[in-house]
Coordinates of C-alpha atoms in Angstrom, one line a residue:
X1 CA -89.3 124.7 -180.5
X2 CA -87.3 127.8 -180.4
X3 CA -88.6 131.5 -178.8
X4 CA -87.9 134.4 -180.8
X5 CA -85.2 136.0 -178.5
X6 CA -86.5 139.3 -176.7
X7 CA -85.1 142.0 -177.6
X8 CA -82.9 144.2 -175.5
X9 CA -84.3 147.6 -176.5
X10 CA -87.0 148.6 -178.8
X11 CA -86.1 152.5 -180.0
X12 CA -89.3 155.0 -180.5
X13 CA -91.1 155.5 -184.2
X14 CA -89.7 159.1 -183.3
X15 CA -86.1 157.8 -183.9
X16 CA -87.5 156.9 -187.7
X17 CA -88.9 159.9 -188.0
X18 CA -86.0 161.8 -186.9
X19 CA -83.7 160.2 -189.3
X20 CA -86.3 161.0 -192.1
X21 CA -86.0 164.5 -191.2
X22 CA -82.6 164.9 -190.9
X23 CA -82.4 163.1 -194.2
X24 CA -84.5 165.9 -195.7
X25 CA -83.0 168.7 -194.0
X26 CA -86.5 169.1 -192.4
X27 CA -86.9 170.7 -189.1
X28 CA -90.1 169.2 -187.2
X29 CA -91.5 172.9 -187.3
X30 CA -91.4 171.7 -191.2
X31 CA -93.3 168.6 -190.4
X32 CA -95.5 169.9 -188.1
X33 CA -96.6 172.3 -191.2
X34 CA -96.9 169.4 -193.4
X35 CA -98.8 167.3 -191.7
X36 CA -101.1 170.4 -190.3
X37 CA -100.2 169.4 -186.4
X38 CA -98.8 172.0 -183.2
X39 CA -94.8 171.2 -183.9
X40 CA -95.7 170.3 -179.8
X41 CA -97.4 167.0 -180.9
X42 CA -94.7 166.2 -183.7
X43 CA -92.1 166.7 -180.7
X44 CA -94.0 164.4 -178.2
X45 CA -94.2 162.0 -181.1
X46 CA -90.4 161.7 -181.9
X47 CA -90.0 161.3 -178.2
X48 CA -92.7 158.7 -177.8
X49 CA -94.3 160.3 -175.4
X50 CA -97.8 160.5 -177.3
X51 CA -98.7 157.4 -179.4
X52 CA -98.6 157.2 -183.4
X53 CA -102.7 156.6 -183.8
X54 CA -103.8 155.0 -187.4
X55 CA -104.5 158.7 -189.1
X56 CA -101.2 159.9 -187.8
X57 CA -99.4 156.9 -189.6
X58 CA -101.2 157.4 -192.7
X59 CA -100.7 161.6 -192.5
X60 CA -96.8 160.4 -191.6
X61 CA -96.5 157.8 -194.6
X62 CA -97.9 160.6 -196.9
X63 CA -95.1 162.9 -195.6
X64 CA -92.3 160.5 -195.9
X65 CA -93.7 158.5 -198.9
X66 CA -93.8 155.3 -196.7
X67 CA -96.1 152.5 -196.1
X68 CA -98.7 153.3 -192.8
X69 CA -98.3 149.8 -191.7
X70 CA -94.7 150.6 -191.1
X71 CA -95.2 153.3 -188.0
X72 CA -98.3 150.6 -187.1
X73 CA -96.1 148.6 -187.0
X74 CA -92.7 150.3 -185.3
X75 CA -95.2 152.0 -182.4
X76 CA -97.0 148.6 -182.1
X77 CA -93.6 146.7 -181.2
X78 CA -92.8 149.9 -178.9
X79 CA -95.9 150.0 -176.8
X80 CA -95.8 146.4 -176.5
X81 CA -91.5 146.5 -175.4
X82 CA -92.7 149.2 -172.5
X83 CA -95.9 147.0 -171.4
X84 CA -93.5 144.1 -170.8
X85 CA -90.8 146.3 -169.3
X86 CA -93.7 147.7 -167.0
X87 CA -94.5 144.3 -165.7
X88 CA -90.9 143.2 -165.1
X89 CA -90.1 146.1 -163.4
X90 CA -93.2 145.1 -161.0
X91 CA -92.1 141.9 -160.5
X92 CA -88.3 142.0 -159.9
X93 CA -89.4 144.6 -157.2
X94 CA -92.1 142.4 -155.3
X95 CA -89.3 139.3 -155.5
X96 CA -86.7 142.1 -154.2
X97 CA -89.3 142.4 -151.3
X98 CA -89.8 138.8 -150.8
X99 CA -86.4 138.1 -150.7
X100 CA -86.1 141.6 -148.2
X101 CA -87.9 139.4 -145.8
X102 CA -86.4 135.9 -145.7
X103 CA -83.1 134.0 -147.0
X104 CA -85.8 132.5 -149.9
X105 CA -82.6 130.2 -151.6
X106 CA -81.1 128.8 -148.2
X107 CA -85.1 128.1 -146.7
X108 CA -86.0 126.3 -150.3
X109 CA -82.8 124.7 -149.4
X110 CA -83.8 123.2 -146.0
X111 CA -87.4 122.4 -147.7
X112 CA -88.9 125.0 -145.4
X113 CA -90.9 126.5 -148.3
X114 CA -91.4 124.9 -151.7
X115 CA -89.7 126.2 -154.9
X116 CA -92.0 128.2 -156.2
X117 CA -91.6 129.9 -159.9
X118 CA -94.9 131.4 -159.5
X119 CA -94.4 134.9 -157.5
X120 CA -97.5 135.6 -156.0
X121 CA -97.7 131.9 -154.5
X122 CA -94.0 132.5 -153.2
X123 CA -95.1 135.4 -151.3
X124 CA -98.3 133.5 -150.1
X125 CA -96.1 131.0 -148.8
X126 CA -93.4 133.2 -147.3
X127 CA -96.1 134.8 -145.4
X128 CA -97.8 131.8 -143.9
X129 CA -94.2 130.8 -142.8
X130 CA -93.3 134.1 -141.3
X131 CA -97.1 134.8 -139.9
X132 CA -97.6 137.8 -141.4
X133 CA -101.3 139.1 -143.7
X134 CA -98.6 140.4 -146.5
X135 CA -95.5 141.1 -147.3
X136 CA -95.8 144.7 -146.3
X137 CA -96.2 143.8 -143.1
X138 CA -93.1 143.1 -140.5
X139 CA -92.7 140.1 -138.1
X140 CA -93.7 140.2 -134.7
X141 CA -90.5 138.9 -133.7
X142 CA -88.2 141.0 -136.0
X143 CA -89.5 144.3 -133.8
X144 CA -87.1 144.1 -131.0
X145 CA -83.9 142.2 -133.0
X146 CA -80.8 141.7 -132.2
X147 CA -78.0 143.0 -134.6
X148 CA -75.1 140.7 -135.4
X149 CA -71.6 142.6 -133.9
X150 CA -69.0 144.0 -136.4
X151 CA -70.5 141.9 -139.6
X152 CA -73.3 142.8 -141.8
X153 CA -76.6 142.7 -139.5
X154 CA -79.0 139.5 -141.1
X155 CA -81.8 140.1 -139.0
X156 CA -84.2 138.8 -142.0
X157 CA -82.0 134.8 -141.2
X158 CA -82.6 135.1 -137.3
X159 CA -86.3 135.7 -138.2
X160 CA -86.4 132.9 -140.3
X161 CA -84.7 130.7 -138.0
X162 CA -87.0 131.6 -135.3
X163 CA -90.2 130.9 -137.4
X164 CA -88.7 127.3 -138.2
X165 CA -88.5 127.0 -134.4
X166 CA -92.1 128.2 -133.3
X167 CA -93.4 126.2 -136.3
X168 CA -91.6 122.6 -135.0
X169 CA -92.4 123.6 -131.3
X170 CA -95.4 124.2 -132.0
X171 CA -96.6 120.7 -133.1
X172 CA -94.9 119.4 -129.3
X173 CA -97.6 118.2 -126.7
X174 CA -95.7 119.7 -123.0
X175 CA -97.5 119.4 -119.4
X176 CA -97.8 122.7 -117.8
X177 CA -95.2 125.4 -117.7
X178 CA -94.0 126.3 -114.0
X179 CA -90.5 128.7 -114.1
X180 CA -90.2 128.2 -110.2
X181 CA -89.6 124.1 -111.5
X182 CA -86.7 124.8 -113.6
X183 CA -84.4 124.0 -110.7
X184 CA -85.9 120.4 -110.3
X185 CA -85.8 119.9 -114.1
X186 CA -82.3 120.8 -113.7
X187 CA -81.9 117.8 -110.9
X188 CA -84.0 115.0 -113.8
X189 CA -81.1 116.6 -116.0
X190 CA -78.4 115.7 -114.2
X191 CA -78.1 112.5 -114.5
X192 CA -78.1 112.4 -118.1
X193 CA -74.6 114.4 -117.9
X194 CA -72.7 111.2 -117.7
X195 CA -72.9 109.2 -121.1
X196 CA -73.2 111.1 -124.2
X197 CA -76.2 108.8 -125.5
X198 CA -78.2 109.8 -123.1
X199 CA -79.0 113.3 -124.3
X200 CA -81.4 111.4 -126.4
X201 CA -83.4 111.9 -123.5
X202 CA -83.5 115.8 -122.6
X203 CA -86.6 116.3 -125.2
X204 CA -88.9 114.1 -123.1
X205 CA -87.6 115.5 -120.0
X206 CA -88.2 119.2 -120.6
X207 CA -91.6 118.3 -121.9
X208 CA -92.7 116.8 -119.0
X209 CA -91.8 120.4 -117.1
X210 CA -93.7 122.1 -119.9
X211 CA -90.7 123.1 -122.2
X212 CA -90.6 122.6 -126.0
X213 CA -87.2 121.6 -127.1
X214 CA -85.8 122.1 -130.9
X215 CA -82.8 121.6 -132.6
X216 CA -83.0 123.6 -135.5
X217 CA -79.4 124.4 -137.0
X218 CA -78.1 128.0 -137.4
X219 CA -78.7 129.9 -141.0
X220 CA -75.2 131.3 -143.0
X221 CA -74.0 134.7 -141.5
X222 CA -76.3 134.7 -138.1
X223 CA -73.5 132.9 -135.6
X224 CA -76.2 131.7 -133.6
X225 CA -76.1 129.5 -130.8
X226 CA -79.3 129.2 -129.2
X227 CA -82.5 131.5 -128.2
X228 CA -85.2 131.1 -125.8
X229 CA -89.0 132.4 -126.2
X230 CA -92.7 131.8 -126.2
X231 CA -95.1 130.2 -128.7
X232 CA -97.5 132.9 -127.0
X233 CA -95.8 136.0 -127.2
X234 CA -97.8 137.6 -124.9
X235 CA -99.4 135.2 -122.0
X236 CA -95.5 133.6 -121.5
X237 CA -96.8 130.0 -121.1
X238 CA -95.7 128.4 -123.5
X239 CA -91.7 128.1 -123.3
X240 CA -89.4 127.5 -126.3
X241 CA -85.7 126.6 -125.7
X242 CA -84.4 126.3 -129.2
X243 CA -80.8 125.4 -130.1
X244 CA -78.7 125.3 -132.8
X245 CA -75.7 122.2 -132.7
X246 CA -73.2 125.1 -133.9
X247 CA -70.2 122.7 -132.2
X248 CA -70.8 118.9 -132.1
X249 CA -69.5 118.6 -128.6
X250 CA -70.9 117.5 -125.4
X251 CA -69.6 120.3 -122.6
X252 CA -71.5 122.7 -125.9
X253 CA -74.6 120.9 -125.7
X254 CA -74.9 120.8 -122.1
X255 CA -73.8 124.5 -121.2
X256 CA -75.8 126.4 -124.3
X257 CA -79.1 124.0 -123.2
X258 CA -78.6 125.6 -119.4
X259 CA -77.6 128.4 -120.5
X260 CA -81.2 129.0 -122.1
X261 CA -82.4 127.0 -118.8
X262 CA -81.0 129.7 -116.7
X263 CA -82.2 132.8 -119.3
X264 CA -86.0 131.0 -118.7
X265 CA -85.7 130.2 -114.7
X266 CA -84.5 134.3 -114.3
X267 CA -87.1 136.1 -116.3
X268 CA -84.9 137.9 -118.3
X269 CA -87.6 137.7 -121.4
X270 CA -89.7 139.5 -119.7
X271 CA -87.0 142.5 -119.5
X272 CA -86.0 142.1 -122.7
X273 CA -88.7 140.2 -125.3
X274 CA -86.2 137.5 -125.7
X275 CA -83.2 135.9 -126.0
X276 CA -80.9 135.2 -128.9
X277 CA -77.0 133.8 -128.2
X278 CA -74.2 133.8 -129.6
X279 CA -70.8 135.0 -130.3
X280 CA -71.4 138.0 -131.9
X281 CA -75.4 138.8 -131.0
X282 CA -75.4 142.2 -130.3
X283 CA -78.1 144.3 -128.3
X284 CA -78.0 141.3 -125.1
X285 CA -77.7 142.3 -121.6
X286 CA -74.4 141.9 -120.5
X287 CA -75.4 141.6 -117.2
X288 CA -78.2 139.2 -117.8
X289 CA -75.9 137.0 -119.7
X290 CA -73.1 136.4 -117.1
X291 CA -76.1 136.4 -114.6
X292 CA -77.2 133.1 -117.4
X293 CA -73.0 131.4 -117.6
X294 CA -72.8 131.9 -114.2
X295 CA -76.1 130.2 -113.0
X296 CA -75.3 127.4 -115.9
X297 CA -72.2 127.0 -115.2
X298 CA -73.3 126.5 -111.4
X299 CA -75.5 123.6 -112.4
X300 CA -73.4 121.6 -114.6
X301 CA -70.5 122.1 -111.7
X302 CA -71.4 122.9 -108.4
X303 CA -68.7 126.2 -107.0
X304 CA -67.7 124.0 -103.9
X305 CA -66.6 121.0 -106.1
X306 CA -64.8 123.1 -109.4
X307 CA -63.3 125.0 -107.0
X308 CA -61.2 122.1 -105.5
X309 CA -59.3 121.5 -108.4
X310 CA -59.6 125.5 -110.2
X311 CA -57.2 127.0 -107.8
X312 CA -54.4 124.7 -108.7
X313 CA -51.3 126.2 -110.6
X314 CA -51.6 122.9 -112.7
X315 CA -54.8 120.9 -113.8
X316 CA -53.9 117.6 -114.6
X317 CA -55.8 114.9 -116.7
X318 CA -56.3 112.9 -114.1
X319 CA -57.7 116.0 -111.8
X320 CA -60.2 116.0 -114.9
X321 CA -61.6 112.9 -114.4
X322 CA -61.6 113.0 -110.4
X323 CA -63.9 116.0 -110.6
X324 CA -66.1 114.2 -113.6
X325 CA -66.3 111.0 -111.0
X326 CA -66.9 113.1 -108.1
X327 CA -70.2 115.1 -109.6
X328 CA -71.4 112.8 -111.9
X329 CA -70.4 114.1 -115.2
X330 CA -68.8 113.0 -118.4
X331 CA -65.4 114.3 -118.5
X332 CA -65.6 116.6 -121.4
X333 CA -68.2 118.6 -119.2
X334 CA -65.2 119.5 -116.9
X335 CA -62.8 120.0 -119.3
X336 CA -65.0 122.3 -121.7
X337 CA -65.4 124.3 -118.3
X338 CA -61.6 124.5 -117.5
X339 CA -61.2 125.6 -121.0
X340 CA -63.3 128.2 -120.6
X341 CA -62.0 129.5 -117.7
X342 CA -58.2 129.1 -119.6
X343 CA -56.7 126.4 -116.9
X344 CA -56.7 124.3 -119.9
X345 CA -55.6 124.9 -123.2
X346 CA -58.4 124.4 -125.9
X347 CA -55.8 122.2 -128.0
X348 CA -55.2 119.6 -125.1
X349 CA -57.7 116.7 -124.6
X350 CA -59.9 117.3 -127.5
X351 CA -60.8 113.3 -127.7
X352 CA -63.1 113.9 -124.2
X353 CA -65.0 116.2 -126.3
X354 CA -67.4 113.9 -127.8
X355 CA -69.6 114.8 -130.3
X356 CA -73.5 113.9 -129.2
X357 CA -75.5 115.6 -132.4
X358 CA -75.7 111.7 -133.4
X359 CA -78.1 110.9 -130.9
X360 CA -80.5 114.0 -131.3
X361 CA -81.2 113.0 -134.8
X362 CA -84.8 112.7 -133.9
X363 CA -84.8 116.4 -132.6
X364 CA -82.6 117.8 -135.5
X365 CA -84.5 119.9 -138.0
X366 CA -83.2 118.1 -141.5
X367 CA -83.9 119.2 -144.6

């Protein structure tokens, strides 16, 4: 069955009764004496600013020899064309402040809200997910956000990427969180360094030293490559490292994981509420992030050992894998560090970069 199509516009009875008057070279001081109304109320009339009641279309069908039901009619179809208008308005702007508080498409996308045609239970449901009372209100976490560097701040995806995170962490069973233990978990991680399969593993690990550990891949336009936090905001007990698999490679994993390791083992969410990284989060410490590569970069190779094999004018392949045998790490961990540090360029060796995201399927958020 076909709907009558809406229309576009629906004009005043005052444009009818315009055209009537101008048709009889009537001025609507004229009408207003006919009809025995203040030329005021004929003037709100043609404007529609005051409603054409039933003894005003009768006095106006008398006056231009017309049918009443007509003006019924014509101001009937009006009222009703603003009353729906009215509502639309209302609605487009709650949606516009739904959709001011979370990417809606991209989370109905990853299944982390339903799709919802039904406005209010949208905004019932983007609510619950963002743990806020209404959407008037603002997220906890979105008070002290970071600002995305020399693109167009999307504050509103980090916030949403971080709720997905709390919410997965948050159904984790960890022991008991001790910061001053972060250097032995470092030790139980160590050994995992060596074969790519065997970051399969890190999730149990850093539960046992009271860590929750999720993989939840980075939302369009926030460049993010990991964060760490607190399920409770406020005691600091409950640890979150969350990371986002931005580059499939092995010396990425393991440097962004201690990276957040070494952000959690110096305190630096106490100074600053917490952490997001990435290459173009702006509003971070400086200082407390190369205080974070440095320490990282110190546990995955130890100074004494990179430094054997850094100061050479030339660092050969094989010099790669010596230092991998040496400490115990799969190769692309050394070479992702040369790299860094530009003894190496990024386009040489790429096969030792082995991608690991394969084994963390049962960490990754998928939609």
């Amino acid at each position: 069955m076909f709907e009558n199509p809406k229309p576009a516009r629906v004009n005043p009875p005052g444009n009818l009764i315009a055209q009537e008057l101008e048709a009889r070279g009537w001025s609507q001081k004229d009408l207003a004496d006919i009809m025995g109304r203040p030329v005021q109320v004929i003037n709100e009339i043609i404007k529609g600013s005051k409603q054409i009641t039933v003894s005003t279309a009768i006095e106006l069908a008398e006056a231009f020899d017309m049918e009443p039901e007509l003006w019924i009619n014509l101001e009937t179809k009006y009222r009703l064309f603003l009353a729906r208008q009215s509502k639309e308005n209302t609605a487009i702007s709650q949606k516009s402040k739904i959709y001011g508080k979370a990417p809606i498409a991209e989370m109905i996308k990853r299944r982390w809200i339903s799709a919802e045609k039904k406005l209010q239970k949208l905004e019932i449901e983007v609510c619950k997910f963002l743990g806020i009372a209404n959407i008037e209100d603002e997220p906890y976490i979105a008070l002290n956000m970071r600002h995305t560097q020399g693109k167009e701040p999307q504050d509103i995806a980090l916030v949403a990427w971080m709720a997905r995170a709390r919410h997965l962490a948050a159904e984790q069973a960890p022991a008991k969180f001790d910061r001053l233990k972060i250097p032995s978990l470092v030790k139980d991680l160590l050994p995992l360094m060596q074969a790519p399969e065997a970051v399969a593993e890190v999730k149990t690990v850093l539960l046992d030293y009271g860590i929750r550990f999720v993989l939840v891949p980075h939302l369009p336009k926030t460049y993010l490559d990991g964060a760490v936090f607190f399920l409770d905001d406020m005691k600091r007990k409950q640890p979150i490292v969350a990371i986002t698999m931005r580059y499939d490679r092995i010396d990425w994993f393991w440097f962004t994981l201690l990276h957040e390791l070494a952000h959690l083992y110096k305190d630096h969410y106490a100074k600053i509420g917490f952490v997001f990284d990435g290459e173009t989060i702006e509003g971070n410490d400086h200082s407390l992030e190369d205080e974070a590569n440095d320490l990282a970069g110190k546990w995955l190779i130890p100074d004494e050992e990179y430094t054997r094999y850094s100061d050479k004018f030339f660092v050969s392949l094989s010099d790669i894998k010596s230092l991998a045998f040496r400490i115990g790490r799969h190769p692309g961990i050394v070479l992702g560090r040369f790299q860094r540090d530009n003894k190496i360029p990024y386009s040489r060796h790429r096969s030792m970069l082995v991608r690991v995201k394969s084994y963390l399927e049962g960490c990754i958020d998928c939609p």
